[in-house]
Amino acid sequence: MKRFLFFFLMTGGLIFAVLPVAHAQDSENHVEIGIFGDYFRLGATRGPSLAGTDATSFGGVGARLSINLSRRWQIEPEMNYDFASSFTEEFSGGPGTTAGFSTSTLRILHGMIGPKLQSGGGAFRAFLTVKGGGDNFMFSSAPVTFSTFSSSVTGLRTNNVVGVVYPGGGIEAYLGPIGLRLDVGDEIYFQSGAHHNLRITLGPSIRF
């Protein structure tokens, strides 16, 4: 977790470092395509297939498409796949502990769509978003490959899918067509009540 926080702080510093240059390159765009890594803090869960699961941190990758409706409004579908969970390891004969991520048997497929309200169409902007969709919780020991991901998508109806609402916001900065985007929000899924989960995504985008 400390490594993730350090990574996000360094990225935020980089965004503000390039802000004076990015702000001078204001241009209109119609579509943005982005990929990202995500950090998902899954809260304690309830339900027949997830009973007893404590709060756990997950990581994965995803992609989104942002389509301009106007200078300030976009519509965004996105999907990401969490396949790694965090762990900590203590050393009895040495100092402190170490933390990292390893492949998890609990995998989470996220799919959402919703509007995005941004401060403008320029090179630097802040934004807010509210999206809805579903999370597919599945247990698998298969290796993480594209075919595994594809089978997860095609098998949505046979797995444990729950509804989600995601309110969030963030910042993004562009140098020409290439940008960097940071999102932070609460991904709320509904299973025997509402469950709140921290979600952070970070990654590059290209705009047309």
Coordinates of N, CA and C in Angstrom, one line a residue:
M1 N 0.8 -1.2 0.0 CA 0.0 0.0 0.0 C 0.9 1.3 0.0
K2 N 2.0 1.2 0.8 CA 2.9 2.4 0.8 C 3.5 2.6 -0.6
R3 N 3.8 1.6 -1.3 CA 4.4 1.7 -2.6 C 3.3 2.4 -3.6
F4 N 2.1 2.0 -3.4 CA 1.0 2.5 -4.3 C 0.9 4.0 -4.0
L5 N 0.8 4.4 -2.7 CA 0.7 5.8 -2.3 C 1.8 6.6 -2.9
F6 N 3.1 6.1 -2.7 CA 4.2 6.8 -3.2 C 4.1 7.0 -4.8
F7 N 3.7 5.9 -5.5 CA 3.5 6.0 -6.9 C 2.5 7.1 -7.3
F8 N 1.4 7.1 -6.7 CA 0.4 8.1 -7.0 C 0.8 9.5 -6.7
L9 N 1.5 9.7 -5.6 CA 2.1 11.0 -5.2 C 3.1 11.5 -6.3
M10 N 3.9 10.6 -6.7 CA 4.9 11.0 -7.7 C 4.2 11.3 -9.0
T11 N 3.2 10.6 -9.4 CA 2.5 10.9 -10.6 C 1.8 12.2 -10.6
G12 N 1.1 12.5 -9.4 CA 0.5 13.8 -9.2 C 1.5 14.9 -9.4
G13 N 2.7 14.7 -8.8 CA 3.7 15.8 -9.0 C 4.1 16.0 -10.4
L14 N 4.2 14.8 -11.2 CA 4.5 14.9 -12.6 C 3.5 15.7 -13.4
I15 N 2.2 15.5 -13.1 CA 1.1 16.2 -13.8 C 1.2 17.7 -13.6
F16 N 1.4 18.1 -12.3 CA 1.5 19.5 -12.0 C 2.8 20.1 -12.6
A17 N 3.9 19.3 -12.8 CA 5.1 19.8 -13.3 C 4.9 20.2 -14.8
V18 N 4.1 19.4 -15.5 CA 3.9 19.6 -17.0 C 2.7 20.5 -17.2
L19 N 2.0 20.9 -16.2 CA 0.8 21.8 -16.4 C 1.1 23.1 -17.1
P20 N 2.1 23.8 -16.8 CA 2.3 25.1 -17.6 C 2.5 24.9 -19.1
V21 N 3.1 23.8 -19.5 CA 3.3 23.5 -20.9 C 2.0 23.0 -21.5
A22 N 1.3 22.1 -20.8 CA 0.1 21.5 -21.3 C -1.0 22.5 -21.4
H23 N -1.1 23.5 -20.5 CA -2.1 24.5 -20.6 C -2.1 25.3 -21.9
A24 N -0.9 25.4 -22.4 CA -0.7 26.2 -23.6 C -1.1 25.5 -24.9
Q25 N -1.4 24.2 -24.8 CA -1.8 23.4 -26.0 C -3.2 23.0 -26.0
D26 N -4.1 24.0 -25.9 CA -5.6 23.8 -25.8 C -6.1 23.5 -27.2
S27 N -6.7 22.4 -27.5 CA -7.2 22.0 -28.8 C -8.5 21.2 -28.6
E28 N -9.4 21.2 -29.6 CA -10.6 20.5 -29.5 C -10.3 19.0 -29.8
N29 N -11.0 18.1 -29.2 CA -11.0 16.7 -29.6 C -12.4 16.1 -29.5
H30 N -12.5 15.0 -30.1 CA -13.8 14.3 -30.2 C -13.9 13.0 -29.5
V31 N -12.8 12.3 -29.5 CA -12.7 10.9 -28.9 C -11.4 10.8 -28.1
E32 N -11.5 10.1 -27.0 CA -10.3 9.8 -26.2 C -10.3 8.3 -25.9
I33 N -9.2 7.6 -26.1 CA -9.0 6.2 -25.8 C -7.9 6.1 -24.7
G34 N -8.2 5.4 -23.7 CA -7.2 5.3 -22.6 C -7.1 3.8 -22.1
I35 N -5.9 3.5 -21.6 CA -5.7 2.3 -20.8 C -5.2 2.7 -19.4
F36 N -5.4 1.8 -18.5 CA -5.0 2.2 -17.1 C -4.7 1.0 -16.2
G37 N -4.0 1.2 -15.2 CA -3.9 0.2 -14.1 C -4.8 0.7 -13.0
D38 N -5.4 -0.3 -12.2 CA -6.3 0.1 -11.2 C -5.9 -0.5 -9.9
Y39 N -6.3 0.2 -8.8 CA -6.2 -0.3 -7.4 C -7.6 -0.3 -6.9
F40 N -8.0 -1.4 -6.4 CA -9.4 -1.6 -5.9 C -9.4 -2.2 -4.5
R41 N -9.9 -1.4 -3.6 CA -9.9 -1.8 -2.2 C -11.2 -2.4 -1.9
L42 N -11.3 -3.7 -2.0 CA -12.6 -4.4 -1.8 C -12.9 -4.5 -0.3
G43 N -14.1 -3.9 0.1 CA -14.5 -4.0 1.5 C -15.0 -5.4 1.9
A44 N -15.2 -5.6 3.2 CA -15.7 -6.8 3.7 C -17.1 -7.1 3.0
T45 N -17.3 -8.4 2.6 CA -18.4 -8.7 1.8 C -19.3 -9.7 2.5
R46 N -20.6 -9.8 2.0 CA -21.5 -10.8 2.5 C -22.2 -11.4 1.3
G47 N -22.8 -12.5 1.5 CA -23.5 -13.2 0.4 C -23.0 -14.6 0.3
P48 N -23.7 -15.5 -0.4 CA -23.4 -16.9 -0.5 C -22.1 -17.2 -1.0
S49 N -21.6 -16.5 -2.1 CA -20.4 -16.9 -2.7 C -19.2 -16.1 -2.2
L50 N -19.4 -15.0 -1.4 CA -18.4 -14.1 -1.0 C -18.3 -14.0 0.5
A51 N -19.0 -14.9 1.2 CA -19.1 -14.8 2.7 C -17.7 -15.0 3.3
G52 N -17.5 -14.1 4.3 CA -16.2 -14.2 5.1 C -15.0 -13.5 4.5
T53 N -15.2 -12.9 3.3 CA -14.1 -12.2 2.7 C -13.8 -10.9 3.4
D54 N -12.6 -10.7 3.9 CA -12.2 -9.5 4.6 C -11.8 -8.5 3.5
A55 N -11.6 -7.2 4.0 CA -11.1 -6.2 3.1 C -9.8 -6.5 2.5
T56 N -9.7 -6.5 1.2 CA -8.6 -6.9 0.4 C -8.3 -5.9 -0.7
S57 N -7.0 -5.7 -1.0 CA -6.6 -4.8 -2.1 C -6.4 -5.6 -3.4
F58 N -6.9 -5.1 -4.5 CA -6.8 -5.8 -5.8 C -6.1 -4.9 -6.8
G59 N -5.5 -5.4 -7.8 CA -4.9 -4.6 -8.9 C -5.2 -5.3 -10.2
G60 N -5.2 -4.5 -11.2 CA -5.5 -5.1 -12.6 C -5.3 -4.0 -13.6
V61 N -5.9 -4.3 -14.8 CA -5.7 -3.4 -16.0 C -7.1 -3.2 -16.6
G62 N -7.2 -2.1 -17.4 CA -8.5 -1.8 -18.0 C -8.3 -0.8 -19.2
A63 N -9.5 -0.5 -19.8 CA -9.5 0.4 -20.9 C -10.8 1.2 -20.9
R64 N -10.8 2.4 -21.4 CA -12.0 3.2 -21.5 C -12.0 4.0 -22.8
L65 N -13.3 4.3 -23.3 CA -13.5 5.2 -24.4 C -14.3 6.3 -24.0
S66 N -13.8 7.6 -24.3 CA -14.5 8.8 -23.9 C -15.0 9.5 -25.2
I67 N -16.3 9.7 -25.4 CA -16.9 10.3 -26.6 C -17.5 11.6 -26.2
N68 N -17.0 12.7 -26.9 CA -17.5 14.0 -26.6 C -18.9 14.3 -27.1
L69 N -19.7 14.7 -26.1 CA -21.1 15.2 -26.5 C -21.0 16.7 -26.7
S70 N -20.2 17.4 -25.9 CA -19.9 18.8 -26.1 C -18.5 19.1 -25.4
R71 N -18.2 20.4 -25.3 CA -16.9 20.7 -24.8 C -16.7 20.2 -23.3
R72 N -17.9 20.2 -22.6 CA -17.8 19.8 -21.2 C -18.4 18.5 -20.8
W73 N -19.1 17.8 -21.7 CA -19.7 16.6 -21.4 C -19.2 15.5 -22.3
Q74 N -18.9 14.3 -21.7 CA -18.5 13.1 -22.4 C -19.4 11.9 -21.9
I75 N -19.5 10.9 -22.7 CA -20.0 9.6 -22.3 C -18.9 8.6 -22.3
E76 N -18.8 7.8 -21.3 CA -17.6 6.9 -21.1 C -18.1 5.5 -20.8
P77 N -17.8 4.5 -21.7 CA -17.9 3.1 -21.3 C -16.5 2.7 -20.9
E78 N -16.3 1.8 -19.9 CA -15.0 1.3 -19.5 C -15.2 -0.1 -19.0
M79 N -14.1 -0.9 -19.0 CA -14.0 -2.2 -18.5 C -12.6 -2.5 -17.9
N80 N -12.5 -3.2 -16.8 CA -11.2 -3.6 -16.3 C -11.3 -4.9 -15.6
Y81 N -10.2 -5.5 -15.4 CA -10.1 -6.9 -14.9 C -9.0 -6.9 -13.8
D82 N -9.5 -7.2 -12.6 CA -8.6 -7.3 -11.4 C -8.2 -8.8 -11.2
F83 N -6.9 -9.1 -11.3 CA -6.5 -10.5 -11.2 C -5.4 -10.7 -10.2
A84 N -5.0 -9.6 -9.5 CA -3.9 -9.7 -8.5 C -4.4 -9.1 -7.1
S85 N -4.0 -9.7 -6.0 CA -4.4 -9.2 -4.7 C -3.1 -8.9 -3.9
S86 N -3.2 -8.1 -2.9 CA -2.0 -7.7 -2.2 C -1.7 -8.7 -1.1
F87 N -0.5 -8.7 -0.7 CA 0.0 -9.5 0.4 C 1.1 -8.8 1.2
T88 N 1.2 -9.1 2.5 CA 2.3 -8.7 3.3 C 3.1 -9.9 3.9
E89 N 4.4 -9.7 4.0 CA 5.2 -10.8 4.5 C 6.1 -10.3 5.6
E90 N 6.1 -10.9 6.8 CA 6.9 -10.5 7.9 C 8.1 -11.4 8.0
F91 N 9.3 -10.8 8.4 CA 10.5 -11.5 8.5 C 10.9 -11.6 10.0
S92 N 10.9 -12.8 10.5 CA 11.1 -13.0 11.9 C 12.6 -12.7 12.3
G93 N 13.5 -12.9 11.3 CA 14.9 -12.7 11.6 C 15.4 -11.4 11.0
G94 N 14.6 -10.6 10.5 CA 15.0 -9.3 9.8 C 14.1 -8.2 10.1
P95 N 14.4 -7.0 9.7 CA 13.6 -5.8 10.0 C 12.3 -5.7 9.1
G96 N 11.2 -5.3 9.8 CA 10.0 -4.9 9.1 C 9.3 -6.0 8.3
T97 N 8.5 -5.5 7.3 CA 7.7 -6.4 6.5 C 7.8 -5.9 5.0
T98 N 7.4 -6.7 4.1 CA 7.4 -6.4 2.7 C 6.0 -6.5 2.2
A99 N 5.6 -5.8 1.2 CA 4.3 -5.9 0.6 C 4.4 -5.9 -0.9
G100 N 3.4 -6.6 -1.5 CA 3.4 -6.7 -3.0 C 2.1 -7.3 -3.5
F101 N 2.0 -7.6 -4.8 CA 0.8 -8.2 -5.3 C 1.2 -9.5 -6.0
S102 N 0.3 -10.5 -5.9 CA 0.4 -11.8 -6.5 C -0.9 -12.2 -7.1
T103 N -0.8 -13.1 -8.1 CA -2.1 -13.5 -8.8 C -3.1 -14.1 -7.8
S104 N -4.3 -13.7 -7.9 CA -5.4 -14.0 -7.0 C -6.3 -15.1 -7.6
T105 N -6.9 -15.9 -6.7 CA -7.9 -16.9 -7.2 C -9.2 -16.2 -7.3
L106 N -9.4 -15.1 -6.6 CA -10.6 -14.3 -6.7 C -10.4 -13.2 -7.8
R107 N -11.1 -13.2 -8.9 CA -10.9 -12.3 -10.0 C -12.2 -11.4 -10.0
I108 N -12.0 -10.2 -10.4 CA -13.2 -9.2 -10.5 C -13.1 -8.6 -11.9
L109 N -14.2 -8.7 -12.6 CA -14.4 -8.0 -13.9 C -15.4 -6.9 -13.7
H110 N -14.9 -5.7 -14.0 CA -15.8 -4.5 -13.8 C -16.2 -3.9 -15.2
G111 N -17.5 -3.6 -15.3 CA -17.9 -2.9 -16.5 C -18.9 -1.8 -16.2
M112 N -18.6 -0.6 -16.7 CA -19.5 0.5 -16.3 C -19.6 1.5 -17.5
I113 N -20.6 2.3 -17.4 CA -20.8 3.4 -18.4 C -21.5 4.6 -17.7
G114 N -21.2 5.8 -18.2 CA -21.8 7.0 -17.6 C -21.3 8.3 -18.1
P115 N -21.9 9.4 -17.7 CA -21.4 10.7 -18.1 C -20.2 11.2 -17.4
K116 N -19.5 12.1 -18.0 CA -18.3 12.7 -17.4 C -18.4 14.2 -17.6
L117 N -18.4 15.0 -16.6 CA -18.5 16.5 -16.7 C -17.1 17.0 -16.4
Q118 N -16.5 17.7 -17.4 CA -15.1 18.2 -17.2 C -15.1 19.7 -17.3
S119 N -14.0 20.3 -16.8 CA -13.9 21.7 -16.7 C -13.7 22.4 -18.0
G120 N -13.4 21.7 -19.1 CA -13.3 22.2 -20.4 C -12.6 21.2 -21.3
G121 N -12.4 21.6 -22.6 CA -11.8 20.7 -23.5 C -10.3 20.9 -23.7
G122 N -9.7 21.6 -22.8 CA -8.3 22.0 -23.0 C -7.3 21.0 -22.6
A123 N -6.0 21.4 -22.5 CA -4.9 20.4 -22.2 C -4.9 20.0 -20.8
F124 N -5.4 20.8 -19.9 CA -5.5 20.4 -18.5 C -7.0 20.6 -18.0
R125 N -7.5 19.6 -17.3 CA -8.9 19.7 -16.8 C -9.1 18.8 -15.6
A126 N -10.0 19.2 -14.8 CA -10.6 18.4 -13.7 C -11.9 17.9 -14.2
F127 N -12.4 16.8 -13.6 CA -13.7 16.2 -14.0 C -14.4 15.5 -12.9
L128 N -15.7 15.3 -13.0 CA -16.5 14.5 -12.1 C -17.3 13.5 -13.0
T129 N -17.6 12.3 -12.4 CA -18.3 11.3 -13.2 C -19.2 10.5 -12.3
V130 N -20.3 10.0 -12.8 CA -21.1 9.0 -12.1 C -21.4 7.9 -13.2
K131 N -21.1 6.7 -12.8 CA -21.3 5.6 -13.8 C -22.0 4.4 -13.1
G132 N -22.7 3.6 -13.9 CA -23.4 2.5 -13.4 C -23.0 1.3 -14.3
G133 N -23.2 0.1 -13.7 CA -22.8 -1.1 -14.4 C -22.9 -2.3 -13.5
G134 N -21.9 -3.2 -13.7 CA -21.8 -4.4 -12.9 C -20.4 -4.9 -12.6
D135 N -20.3 -5.7 -11.5 CA -19.0 -6.4 -11.2 C -19.3 -7.8 -11.2
N136 N -18.4 -8.6 -11.8 CA -18.5 -10.0 -11.9 C -17.4 -10.6 -11.0
F137 N -17.8 -11.2 -9.9 CA -16.9 -11.9 -9.0 C -16.8 -13.4 -9.3
M138 N -15.5 -13.8 -9.5 CA -15.3 -15.2 -9.9 C -14.1 -15.8 -9.3
F139 N -14.1 -17.1 -9.0 CA -13.0 -17.8 -8.5 C -12.3 -18.6 -9.6
S140 N -11.0 -18.4 -9.8 CA -10.3 -19.1 -10.9 C -8.8 -19.2 -10.5
S141 N -8.2 -20.4 -10.8 CA -6.8 -20.5 -10.7 C -6.1 -20.6 -12.0
A142 N -6.8 -20.2 -13.1 CA -6.3 -20.2 -14.4 C -5.2 -19.1 -14.6
P143 N -4.2 -19.3 -15.4 CA -3.3 -18.2 -15.7 C -3.9 -17.0 -16.3
V144 N -3.3 -15.8 -16.0 CA -3.9 -14.6 -16.5 C -3.5 -14.4 -18.0
T145 N -4.4 -14.7 -18.9 CA -4.1 -14.6 -20.4 C -5.3 -13.9 -21.0
F146 N -5.2 -13.5 -22.3 CA -6.3 -12.9 -23.0 C -7.4 -13.9 -23.1
S147 N -7.2 -15.2 -23.4 CA -8.2 -16.2 -23.5 C -9.0 -16.3 -22.2
T148 N -8.3 -16.3 -21.0 CA -9.0 -16.3 -19.7 C -9.9 -15.1 -19.6
F149 N -9.4 -13.9 -20.0 CA -10.3 -12.7 -19.9 C -11.5 -12.9 -20.8
S150 N -11.3 -13.4 -22.0 CA -12.4 -13.5 -22.9 C -13.5 -14.5 -22.4
S151 N -13.0 -15.6 -21.8 CA -14.0 -16.5 -21.3 C -14.7 -16.0 -20.1
S152 N -14.1 -15.0 -19.3 CA -14.8 -14.4 -18.2 C -15.9 -13.5 -18.7
V153 N -15.6 -12.8 -19.8 CA -16.6 -11.9 -20.4 C -17.8 -12.7 -21.0
T154 N -17.5 -13.8 -21.7 CA -18.6 -14.6 -22.3 C -19.4 -15.4 -21.2
G155 N -18.8 -15.6 -20.1 CA -19.5 -16.4 -19.0 C -20.1 -15.5 -18.0
L156 N -20.4 -14.2 -18.3 CA -21.0 -13.3 -17.3 C -22.3 -13.9 -16.7
R157 N -23.2 -14.5 -17.5 CA -24.5 -14.9 -17.0 C -24.4 -16.0 -16.0
T158 N -23.3 -16.8 -16.0 CA -23.2 -17.9 -15.2 C -22.4 -17.7 -13.9
N159 N -21.9 -16.4 -13.7 CA -21.1 -16.1 -12.6 C -21.9 -15.1 -11.6
N160 N -21.2 -14.7 -10.6 CA -21.9 -13.8 -9.6 C -21.7 -12.4 -10.0
V161 N -22.7 -11.8 -10.6 CA -22.7 -10.4 -11.1 C -23.6 -9.6 -10.2
V162 N -23.0 -8.5 -9.7 CA -23.7 -7.6 -8.8 C -23.7 -6.2 -9.5
G163 N -24.8 -5.4 -9.2 CA -24.9 -4.0 -9.7 C -24.0 -3.1 -9.0
V164 N -23.5 -2.1 -9.7 CA -22.6 -1.1 -9.1 C -22.9 0.3 -9.5
V165 N -22.6 1.3 -8.7 CA -22.7 2.7 -9.0 C -21.3 3.3 -8.6
Y166 N -20.8 4.1 -9.4 CA -19.4 4.7 -9.2 C -19.5 6.2 -9.3
P167 N -19.5 6.9 -8.2 CA -19.2 8.4 -8.2 C -17.7 8.6 -8.0
G168 N -17.2 9.5 -8.8 CA -15.7 9.8 -8.7 C -15.3 11.0 -9.4
G169 N -14.1 11.3 -9.5 CA -13.5 12.5 -10.1 C -12.0 12.3 -10.3
G170 N -11.4 13.4 -10.9 CA -10.0 13.3 -11.1 C -9.4 14.4 -11.9
I171 N -8.2 14.3 -12.4 CA -7.6 15.3 -13.2 C -6.9 14.6 -14.4
E172 N -6.7 15.3 -15.5 CA -6.0 14.8 -16.6 C -5.2 15.9 -17.3
A173 N -4.1 15.6 -17.9 CA -3.2 16.7 -18.5 C -2.7 16.1 -19.9
Y174 N -2.7 16.9 -20.9 CA -2.3 16.5 -22.2 C -1.1 17.3 -22.7
L175 N -0.2 16.7 -23.4 CA 0.8 17.3 -24.2 C 0.6 16.9 -25.6
G176 N -0.1 17.8 -26.4 CA -0.5 17.4 -27.7 C -1.6 16.3 -27.6
P177 N -1.5 15.2 -28.3 CA -2.6 14.2 -28.3 C -2.4 13.2 -27.1
I178 N -1.3 13.2 -26.5 CA -1.0 12.2 -25.4 C -1.2 12.8 -24.0
G179 N -1.9 12.1 -23.2 CA -2.3 12.6 -21.9 C -2.1 11.6 -20.8
L180 N -2.2 12.0 -19.6 CA -2.2 11.2 -18.4 C -3.4 11.5 -17.5
R181 N -4.1 10.5 -17.0 CA -5.3 10.6 -16.3 C -5.3 9.9 -14.9
L182 N -5.8 10.6 -13.9 CA -5.9 10.0 -12.6 C -7.3 10.1 -12.1
D183 N -7.9 8.9 -11.7 CA -9.3 8.9 -11.2 C -9.3 8.3 -9.8
V184 N -10.2 8.9 -9.0 CA -10.4 8.4 -7.6 C -11.9 8.4 -7.3
G185 N -12.4 7.3 -6.8 CA -13.8 7.3 -6.5 C -14.2 6.1 -5.6
D186 N -15.5 6.0 -5.4 CA -16.1 5.0 -4.5 C -17.0 4.1 -5.4
E187 N -16.5 2.9 -5.6 CA -17.3 1.9 -6.4 C -18.2 1.1 -5.5
I188 N -19.4 1.4 -5.5 CA -20.4 0.9 -4.6 C -21.1 -0.3 -5.3
Y189 N -20.9 -1.5 -4.7 CA -21.7 -2.6 -5.3 C -22.8 -3.1 -4.3
F190 N -23.8 -3.7 -4.8 CA -25.0 -4.0 -4.0 C -25.2 -5.5 -4.0
Q191 N -25.0 -6.0 -2.8 CA -25.2 -7.5 -2.5 C -25.5 -7.6 -1.0
S192 N -26.8 -7.8 -0.6 CA -27.2 -7.8 0.8 C -26.9 -6.4 1.4
G193 N -27.2 -5.4 0.6 CA -26.8 -4.0 1.0 C -25.8 -3.4 0.2
A194 N -25.5 -2.1 0.5 CA -24.5 -1.4 -0.3 C -23.1 -1.6 0.3
H195 N -22.1 -1.8 -0.5 CA -20.7 -1.9 0.0 C -19.8 -0.9 -0.7
H196 N -19.1 -0.1 0.1 CA -18.2 1.0 -0.5 C -16.8 0.5 -0.6
N197 N -16.2 0.8 -1.8 CA -14.9 0.3 -2.1 C -14.1 1.4 -2.8
L198 N -12.9 1.7 -2.3 CA -12.0 2.7 -2.9 C -11.5 2.2 -4.2
R199 N -11.5 3.0 -5.2 CA -11.0 2.7 -6.5 C -10.2 3.8 -7.1
I200 N -8.9 3.5 -7.5 CA -8.0 4.5 -8.1 C -7.5 3.9 -9.4
T201 N -7.6 4.7 -10.5 CA -7.0 4.3 -11.7 C -6.1 5.4 -12.2
L202 N -5.1 4.9 -13.0 CA -4.0 5.8 -13.5 C -3.5 5.2 -14.8
G203 N -3.5 6.1 -15.8 CA -2.9 5.6 -17.1 C -2.9 6.6 -18.2
P204 N -2.3 6.3 -19.3 CA -2.2 7.2 -20.5 C -3.5 7.2 -21.3
S205 N -3.7 8.3 -22.0 CA -4.8 8.4 -23.0 C -4.2 9.1 -24.3
I206 N -5.0 8.8 -25.3 CA -4.7 9.5 -26.6 C -6.0 10.1 -27.1
R207 N -6.0 11.3 -27.6 CA -7.2 12.0 -28.1 C -7.1 12.3 -29.6
F208 N -8.3 12.3 -30.2 CA -8.4 12.6 -31.6 C -9.3 13.8 -31.9

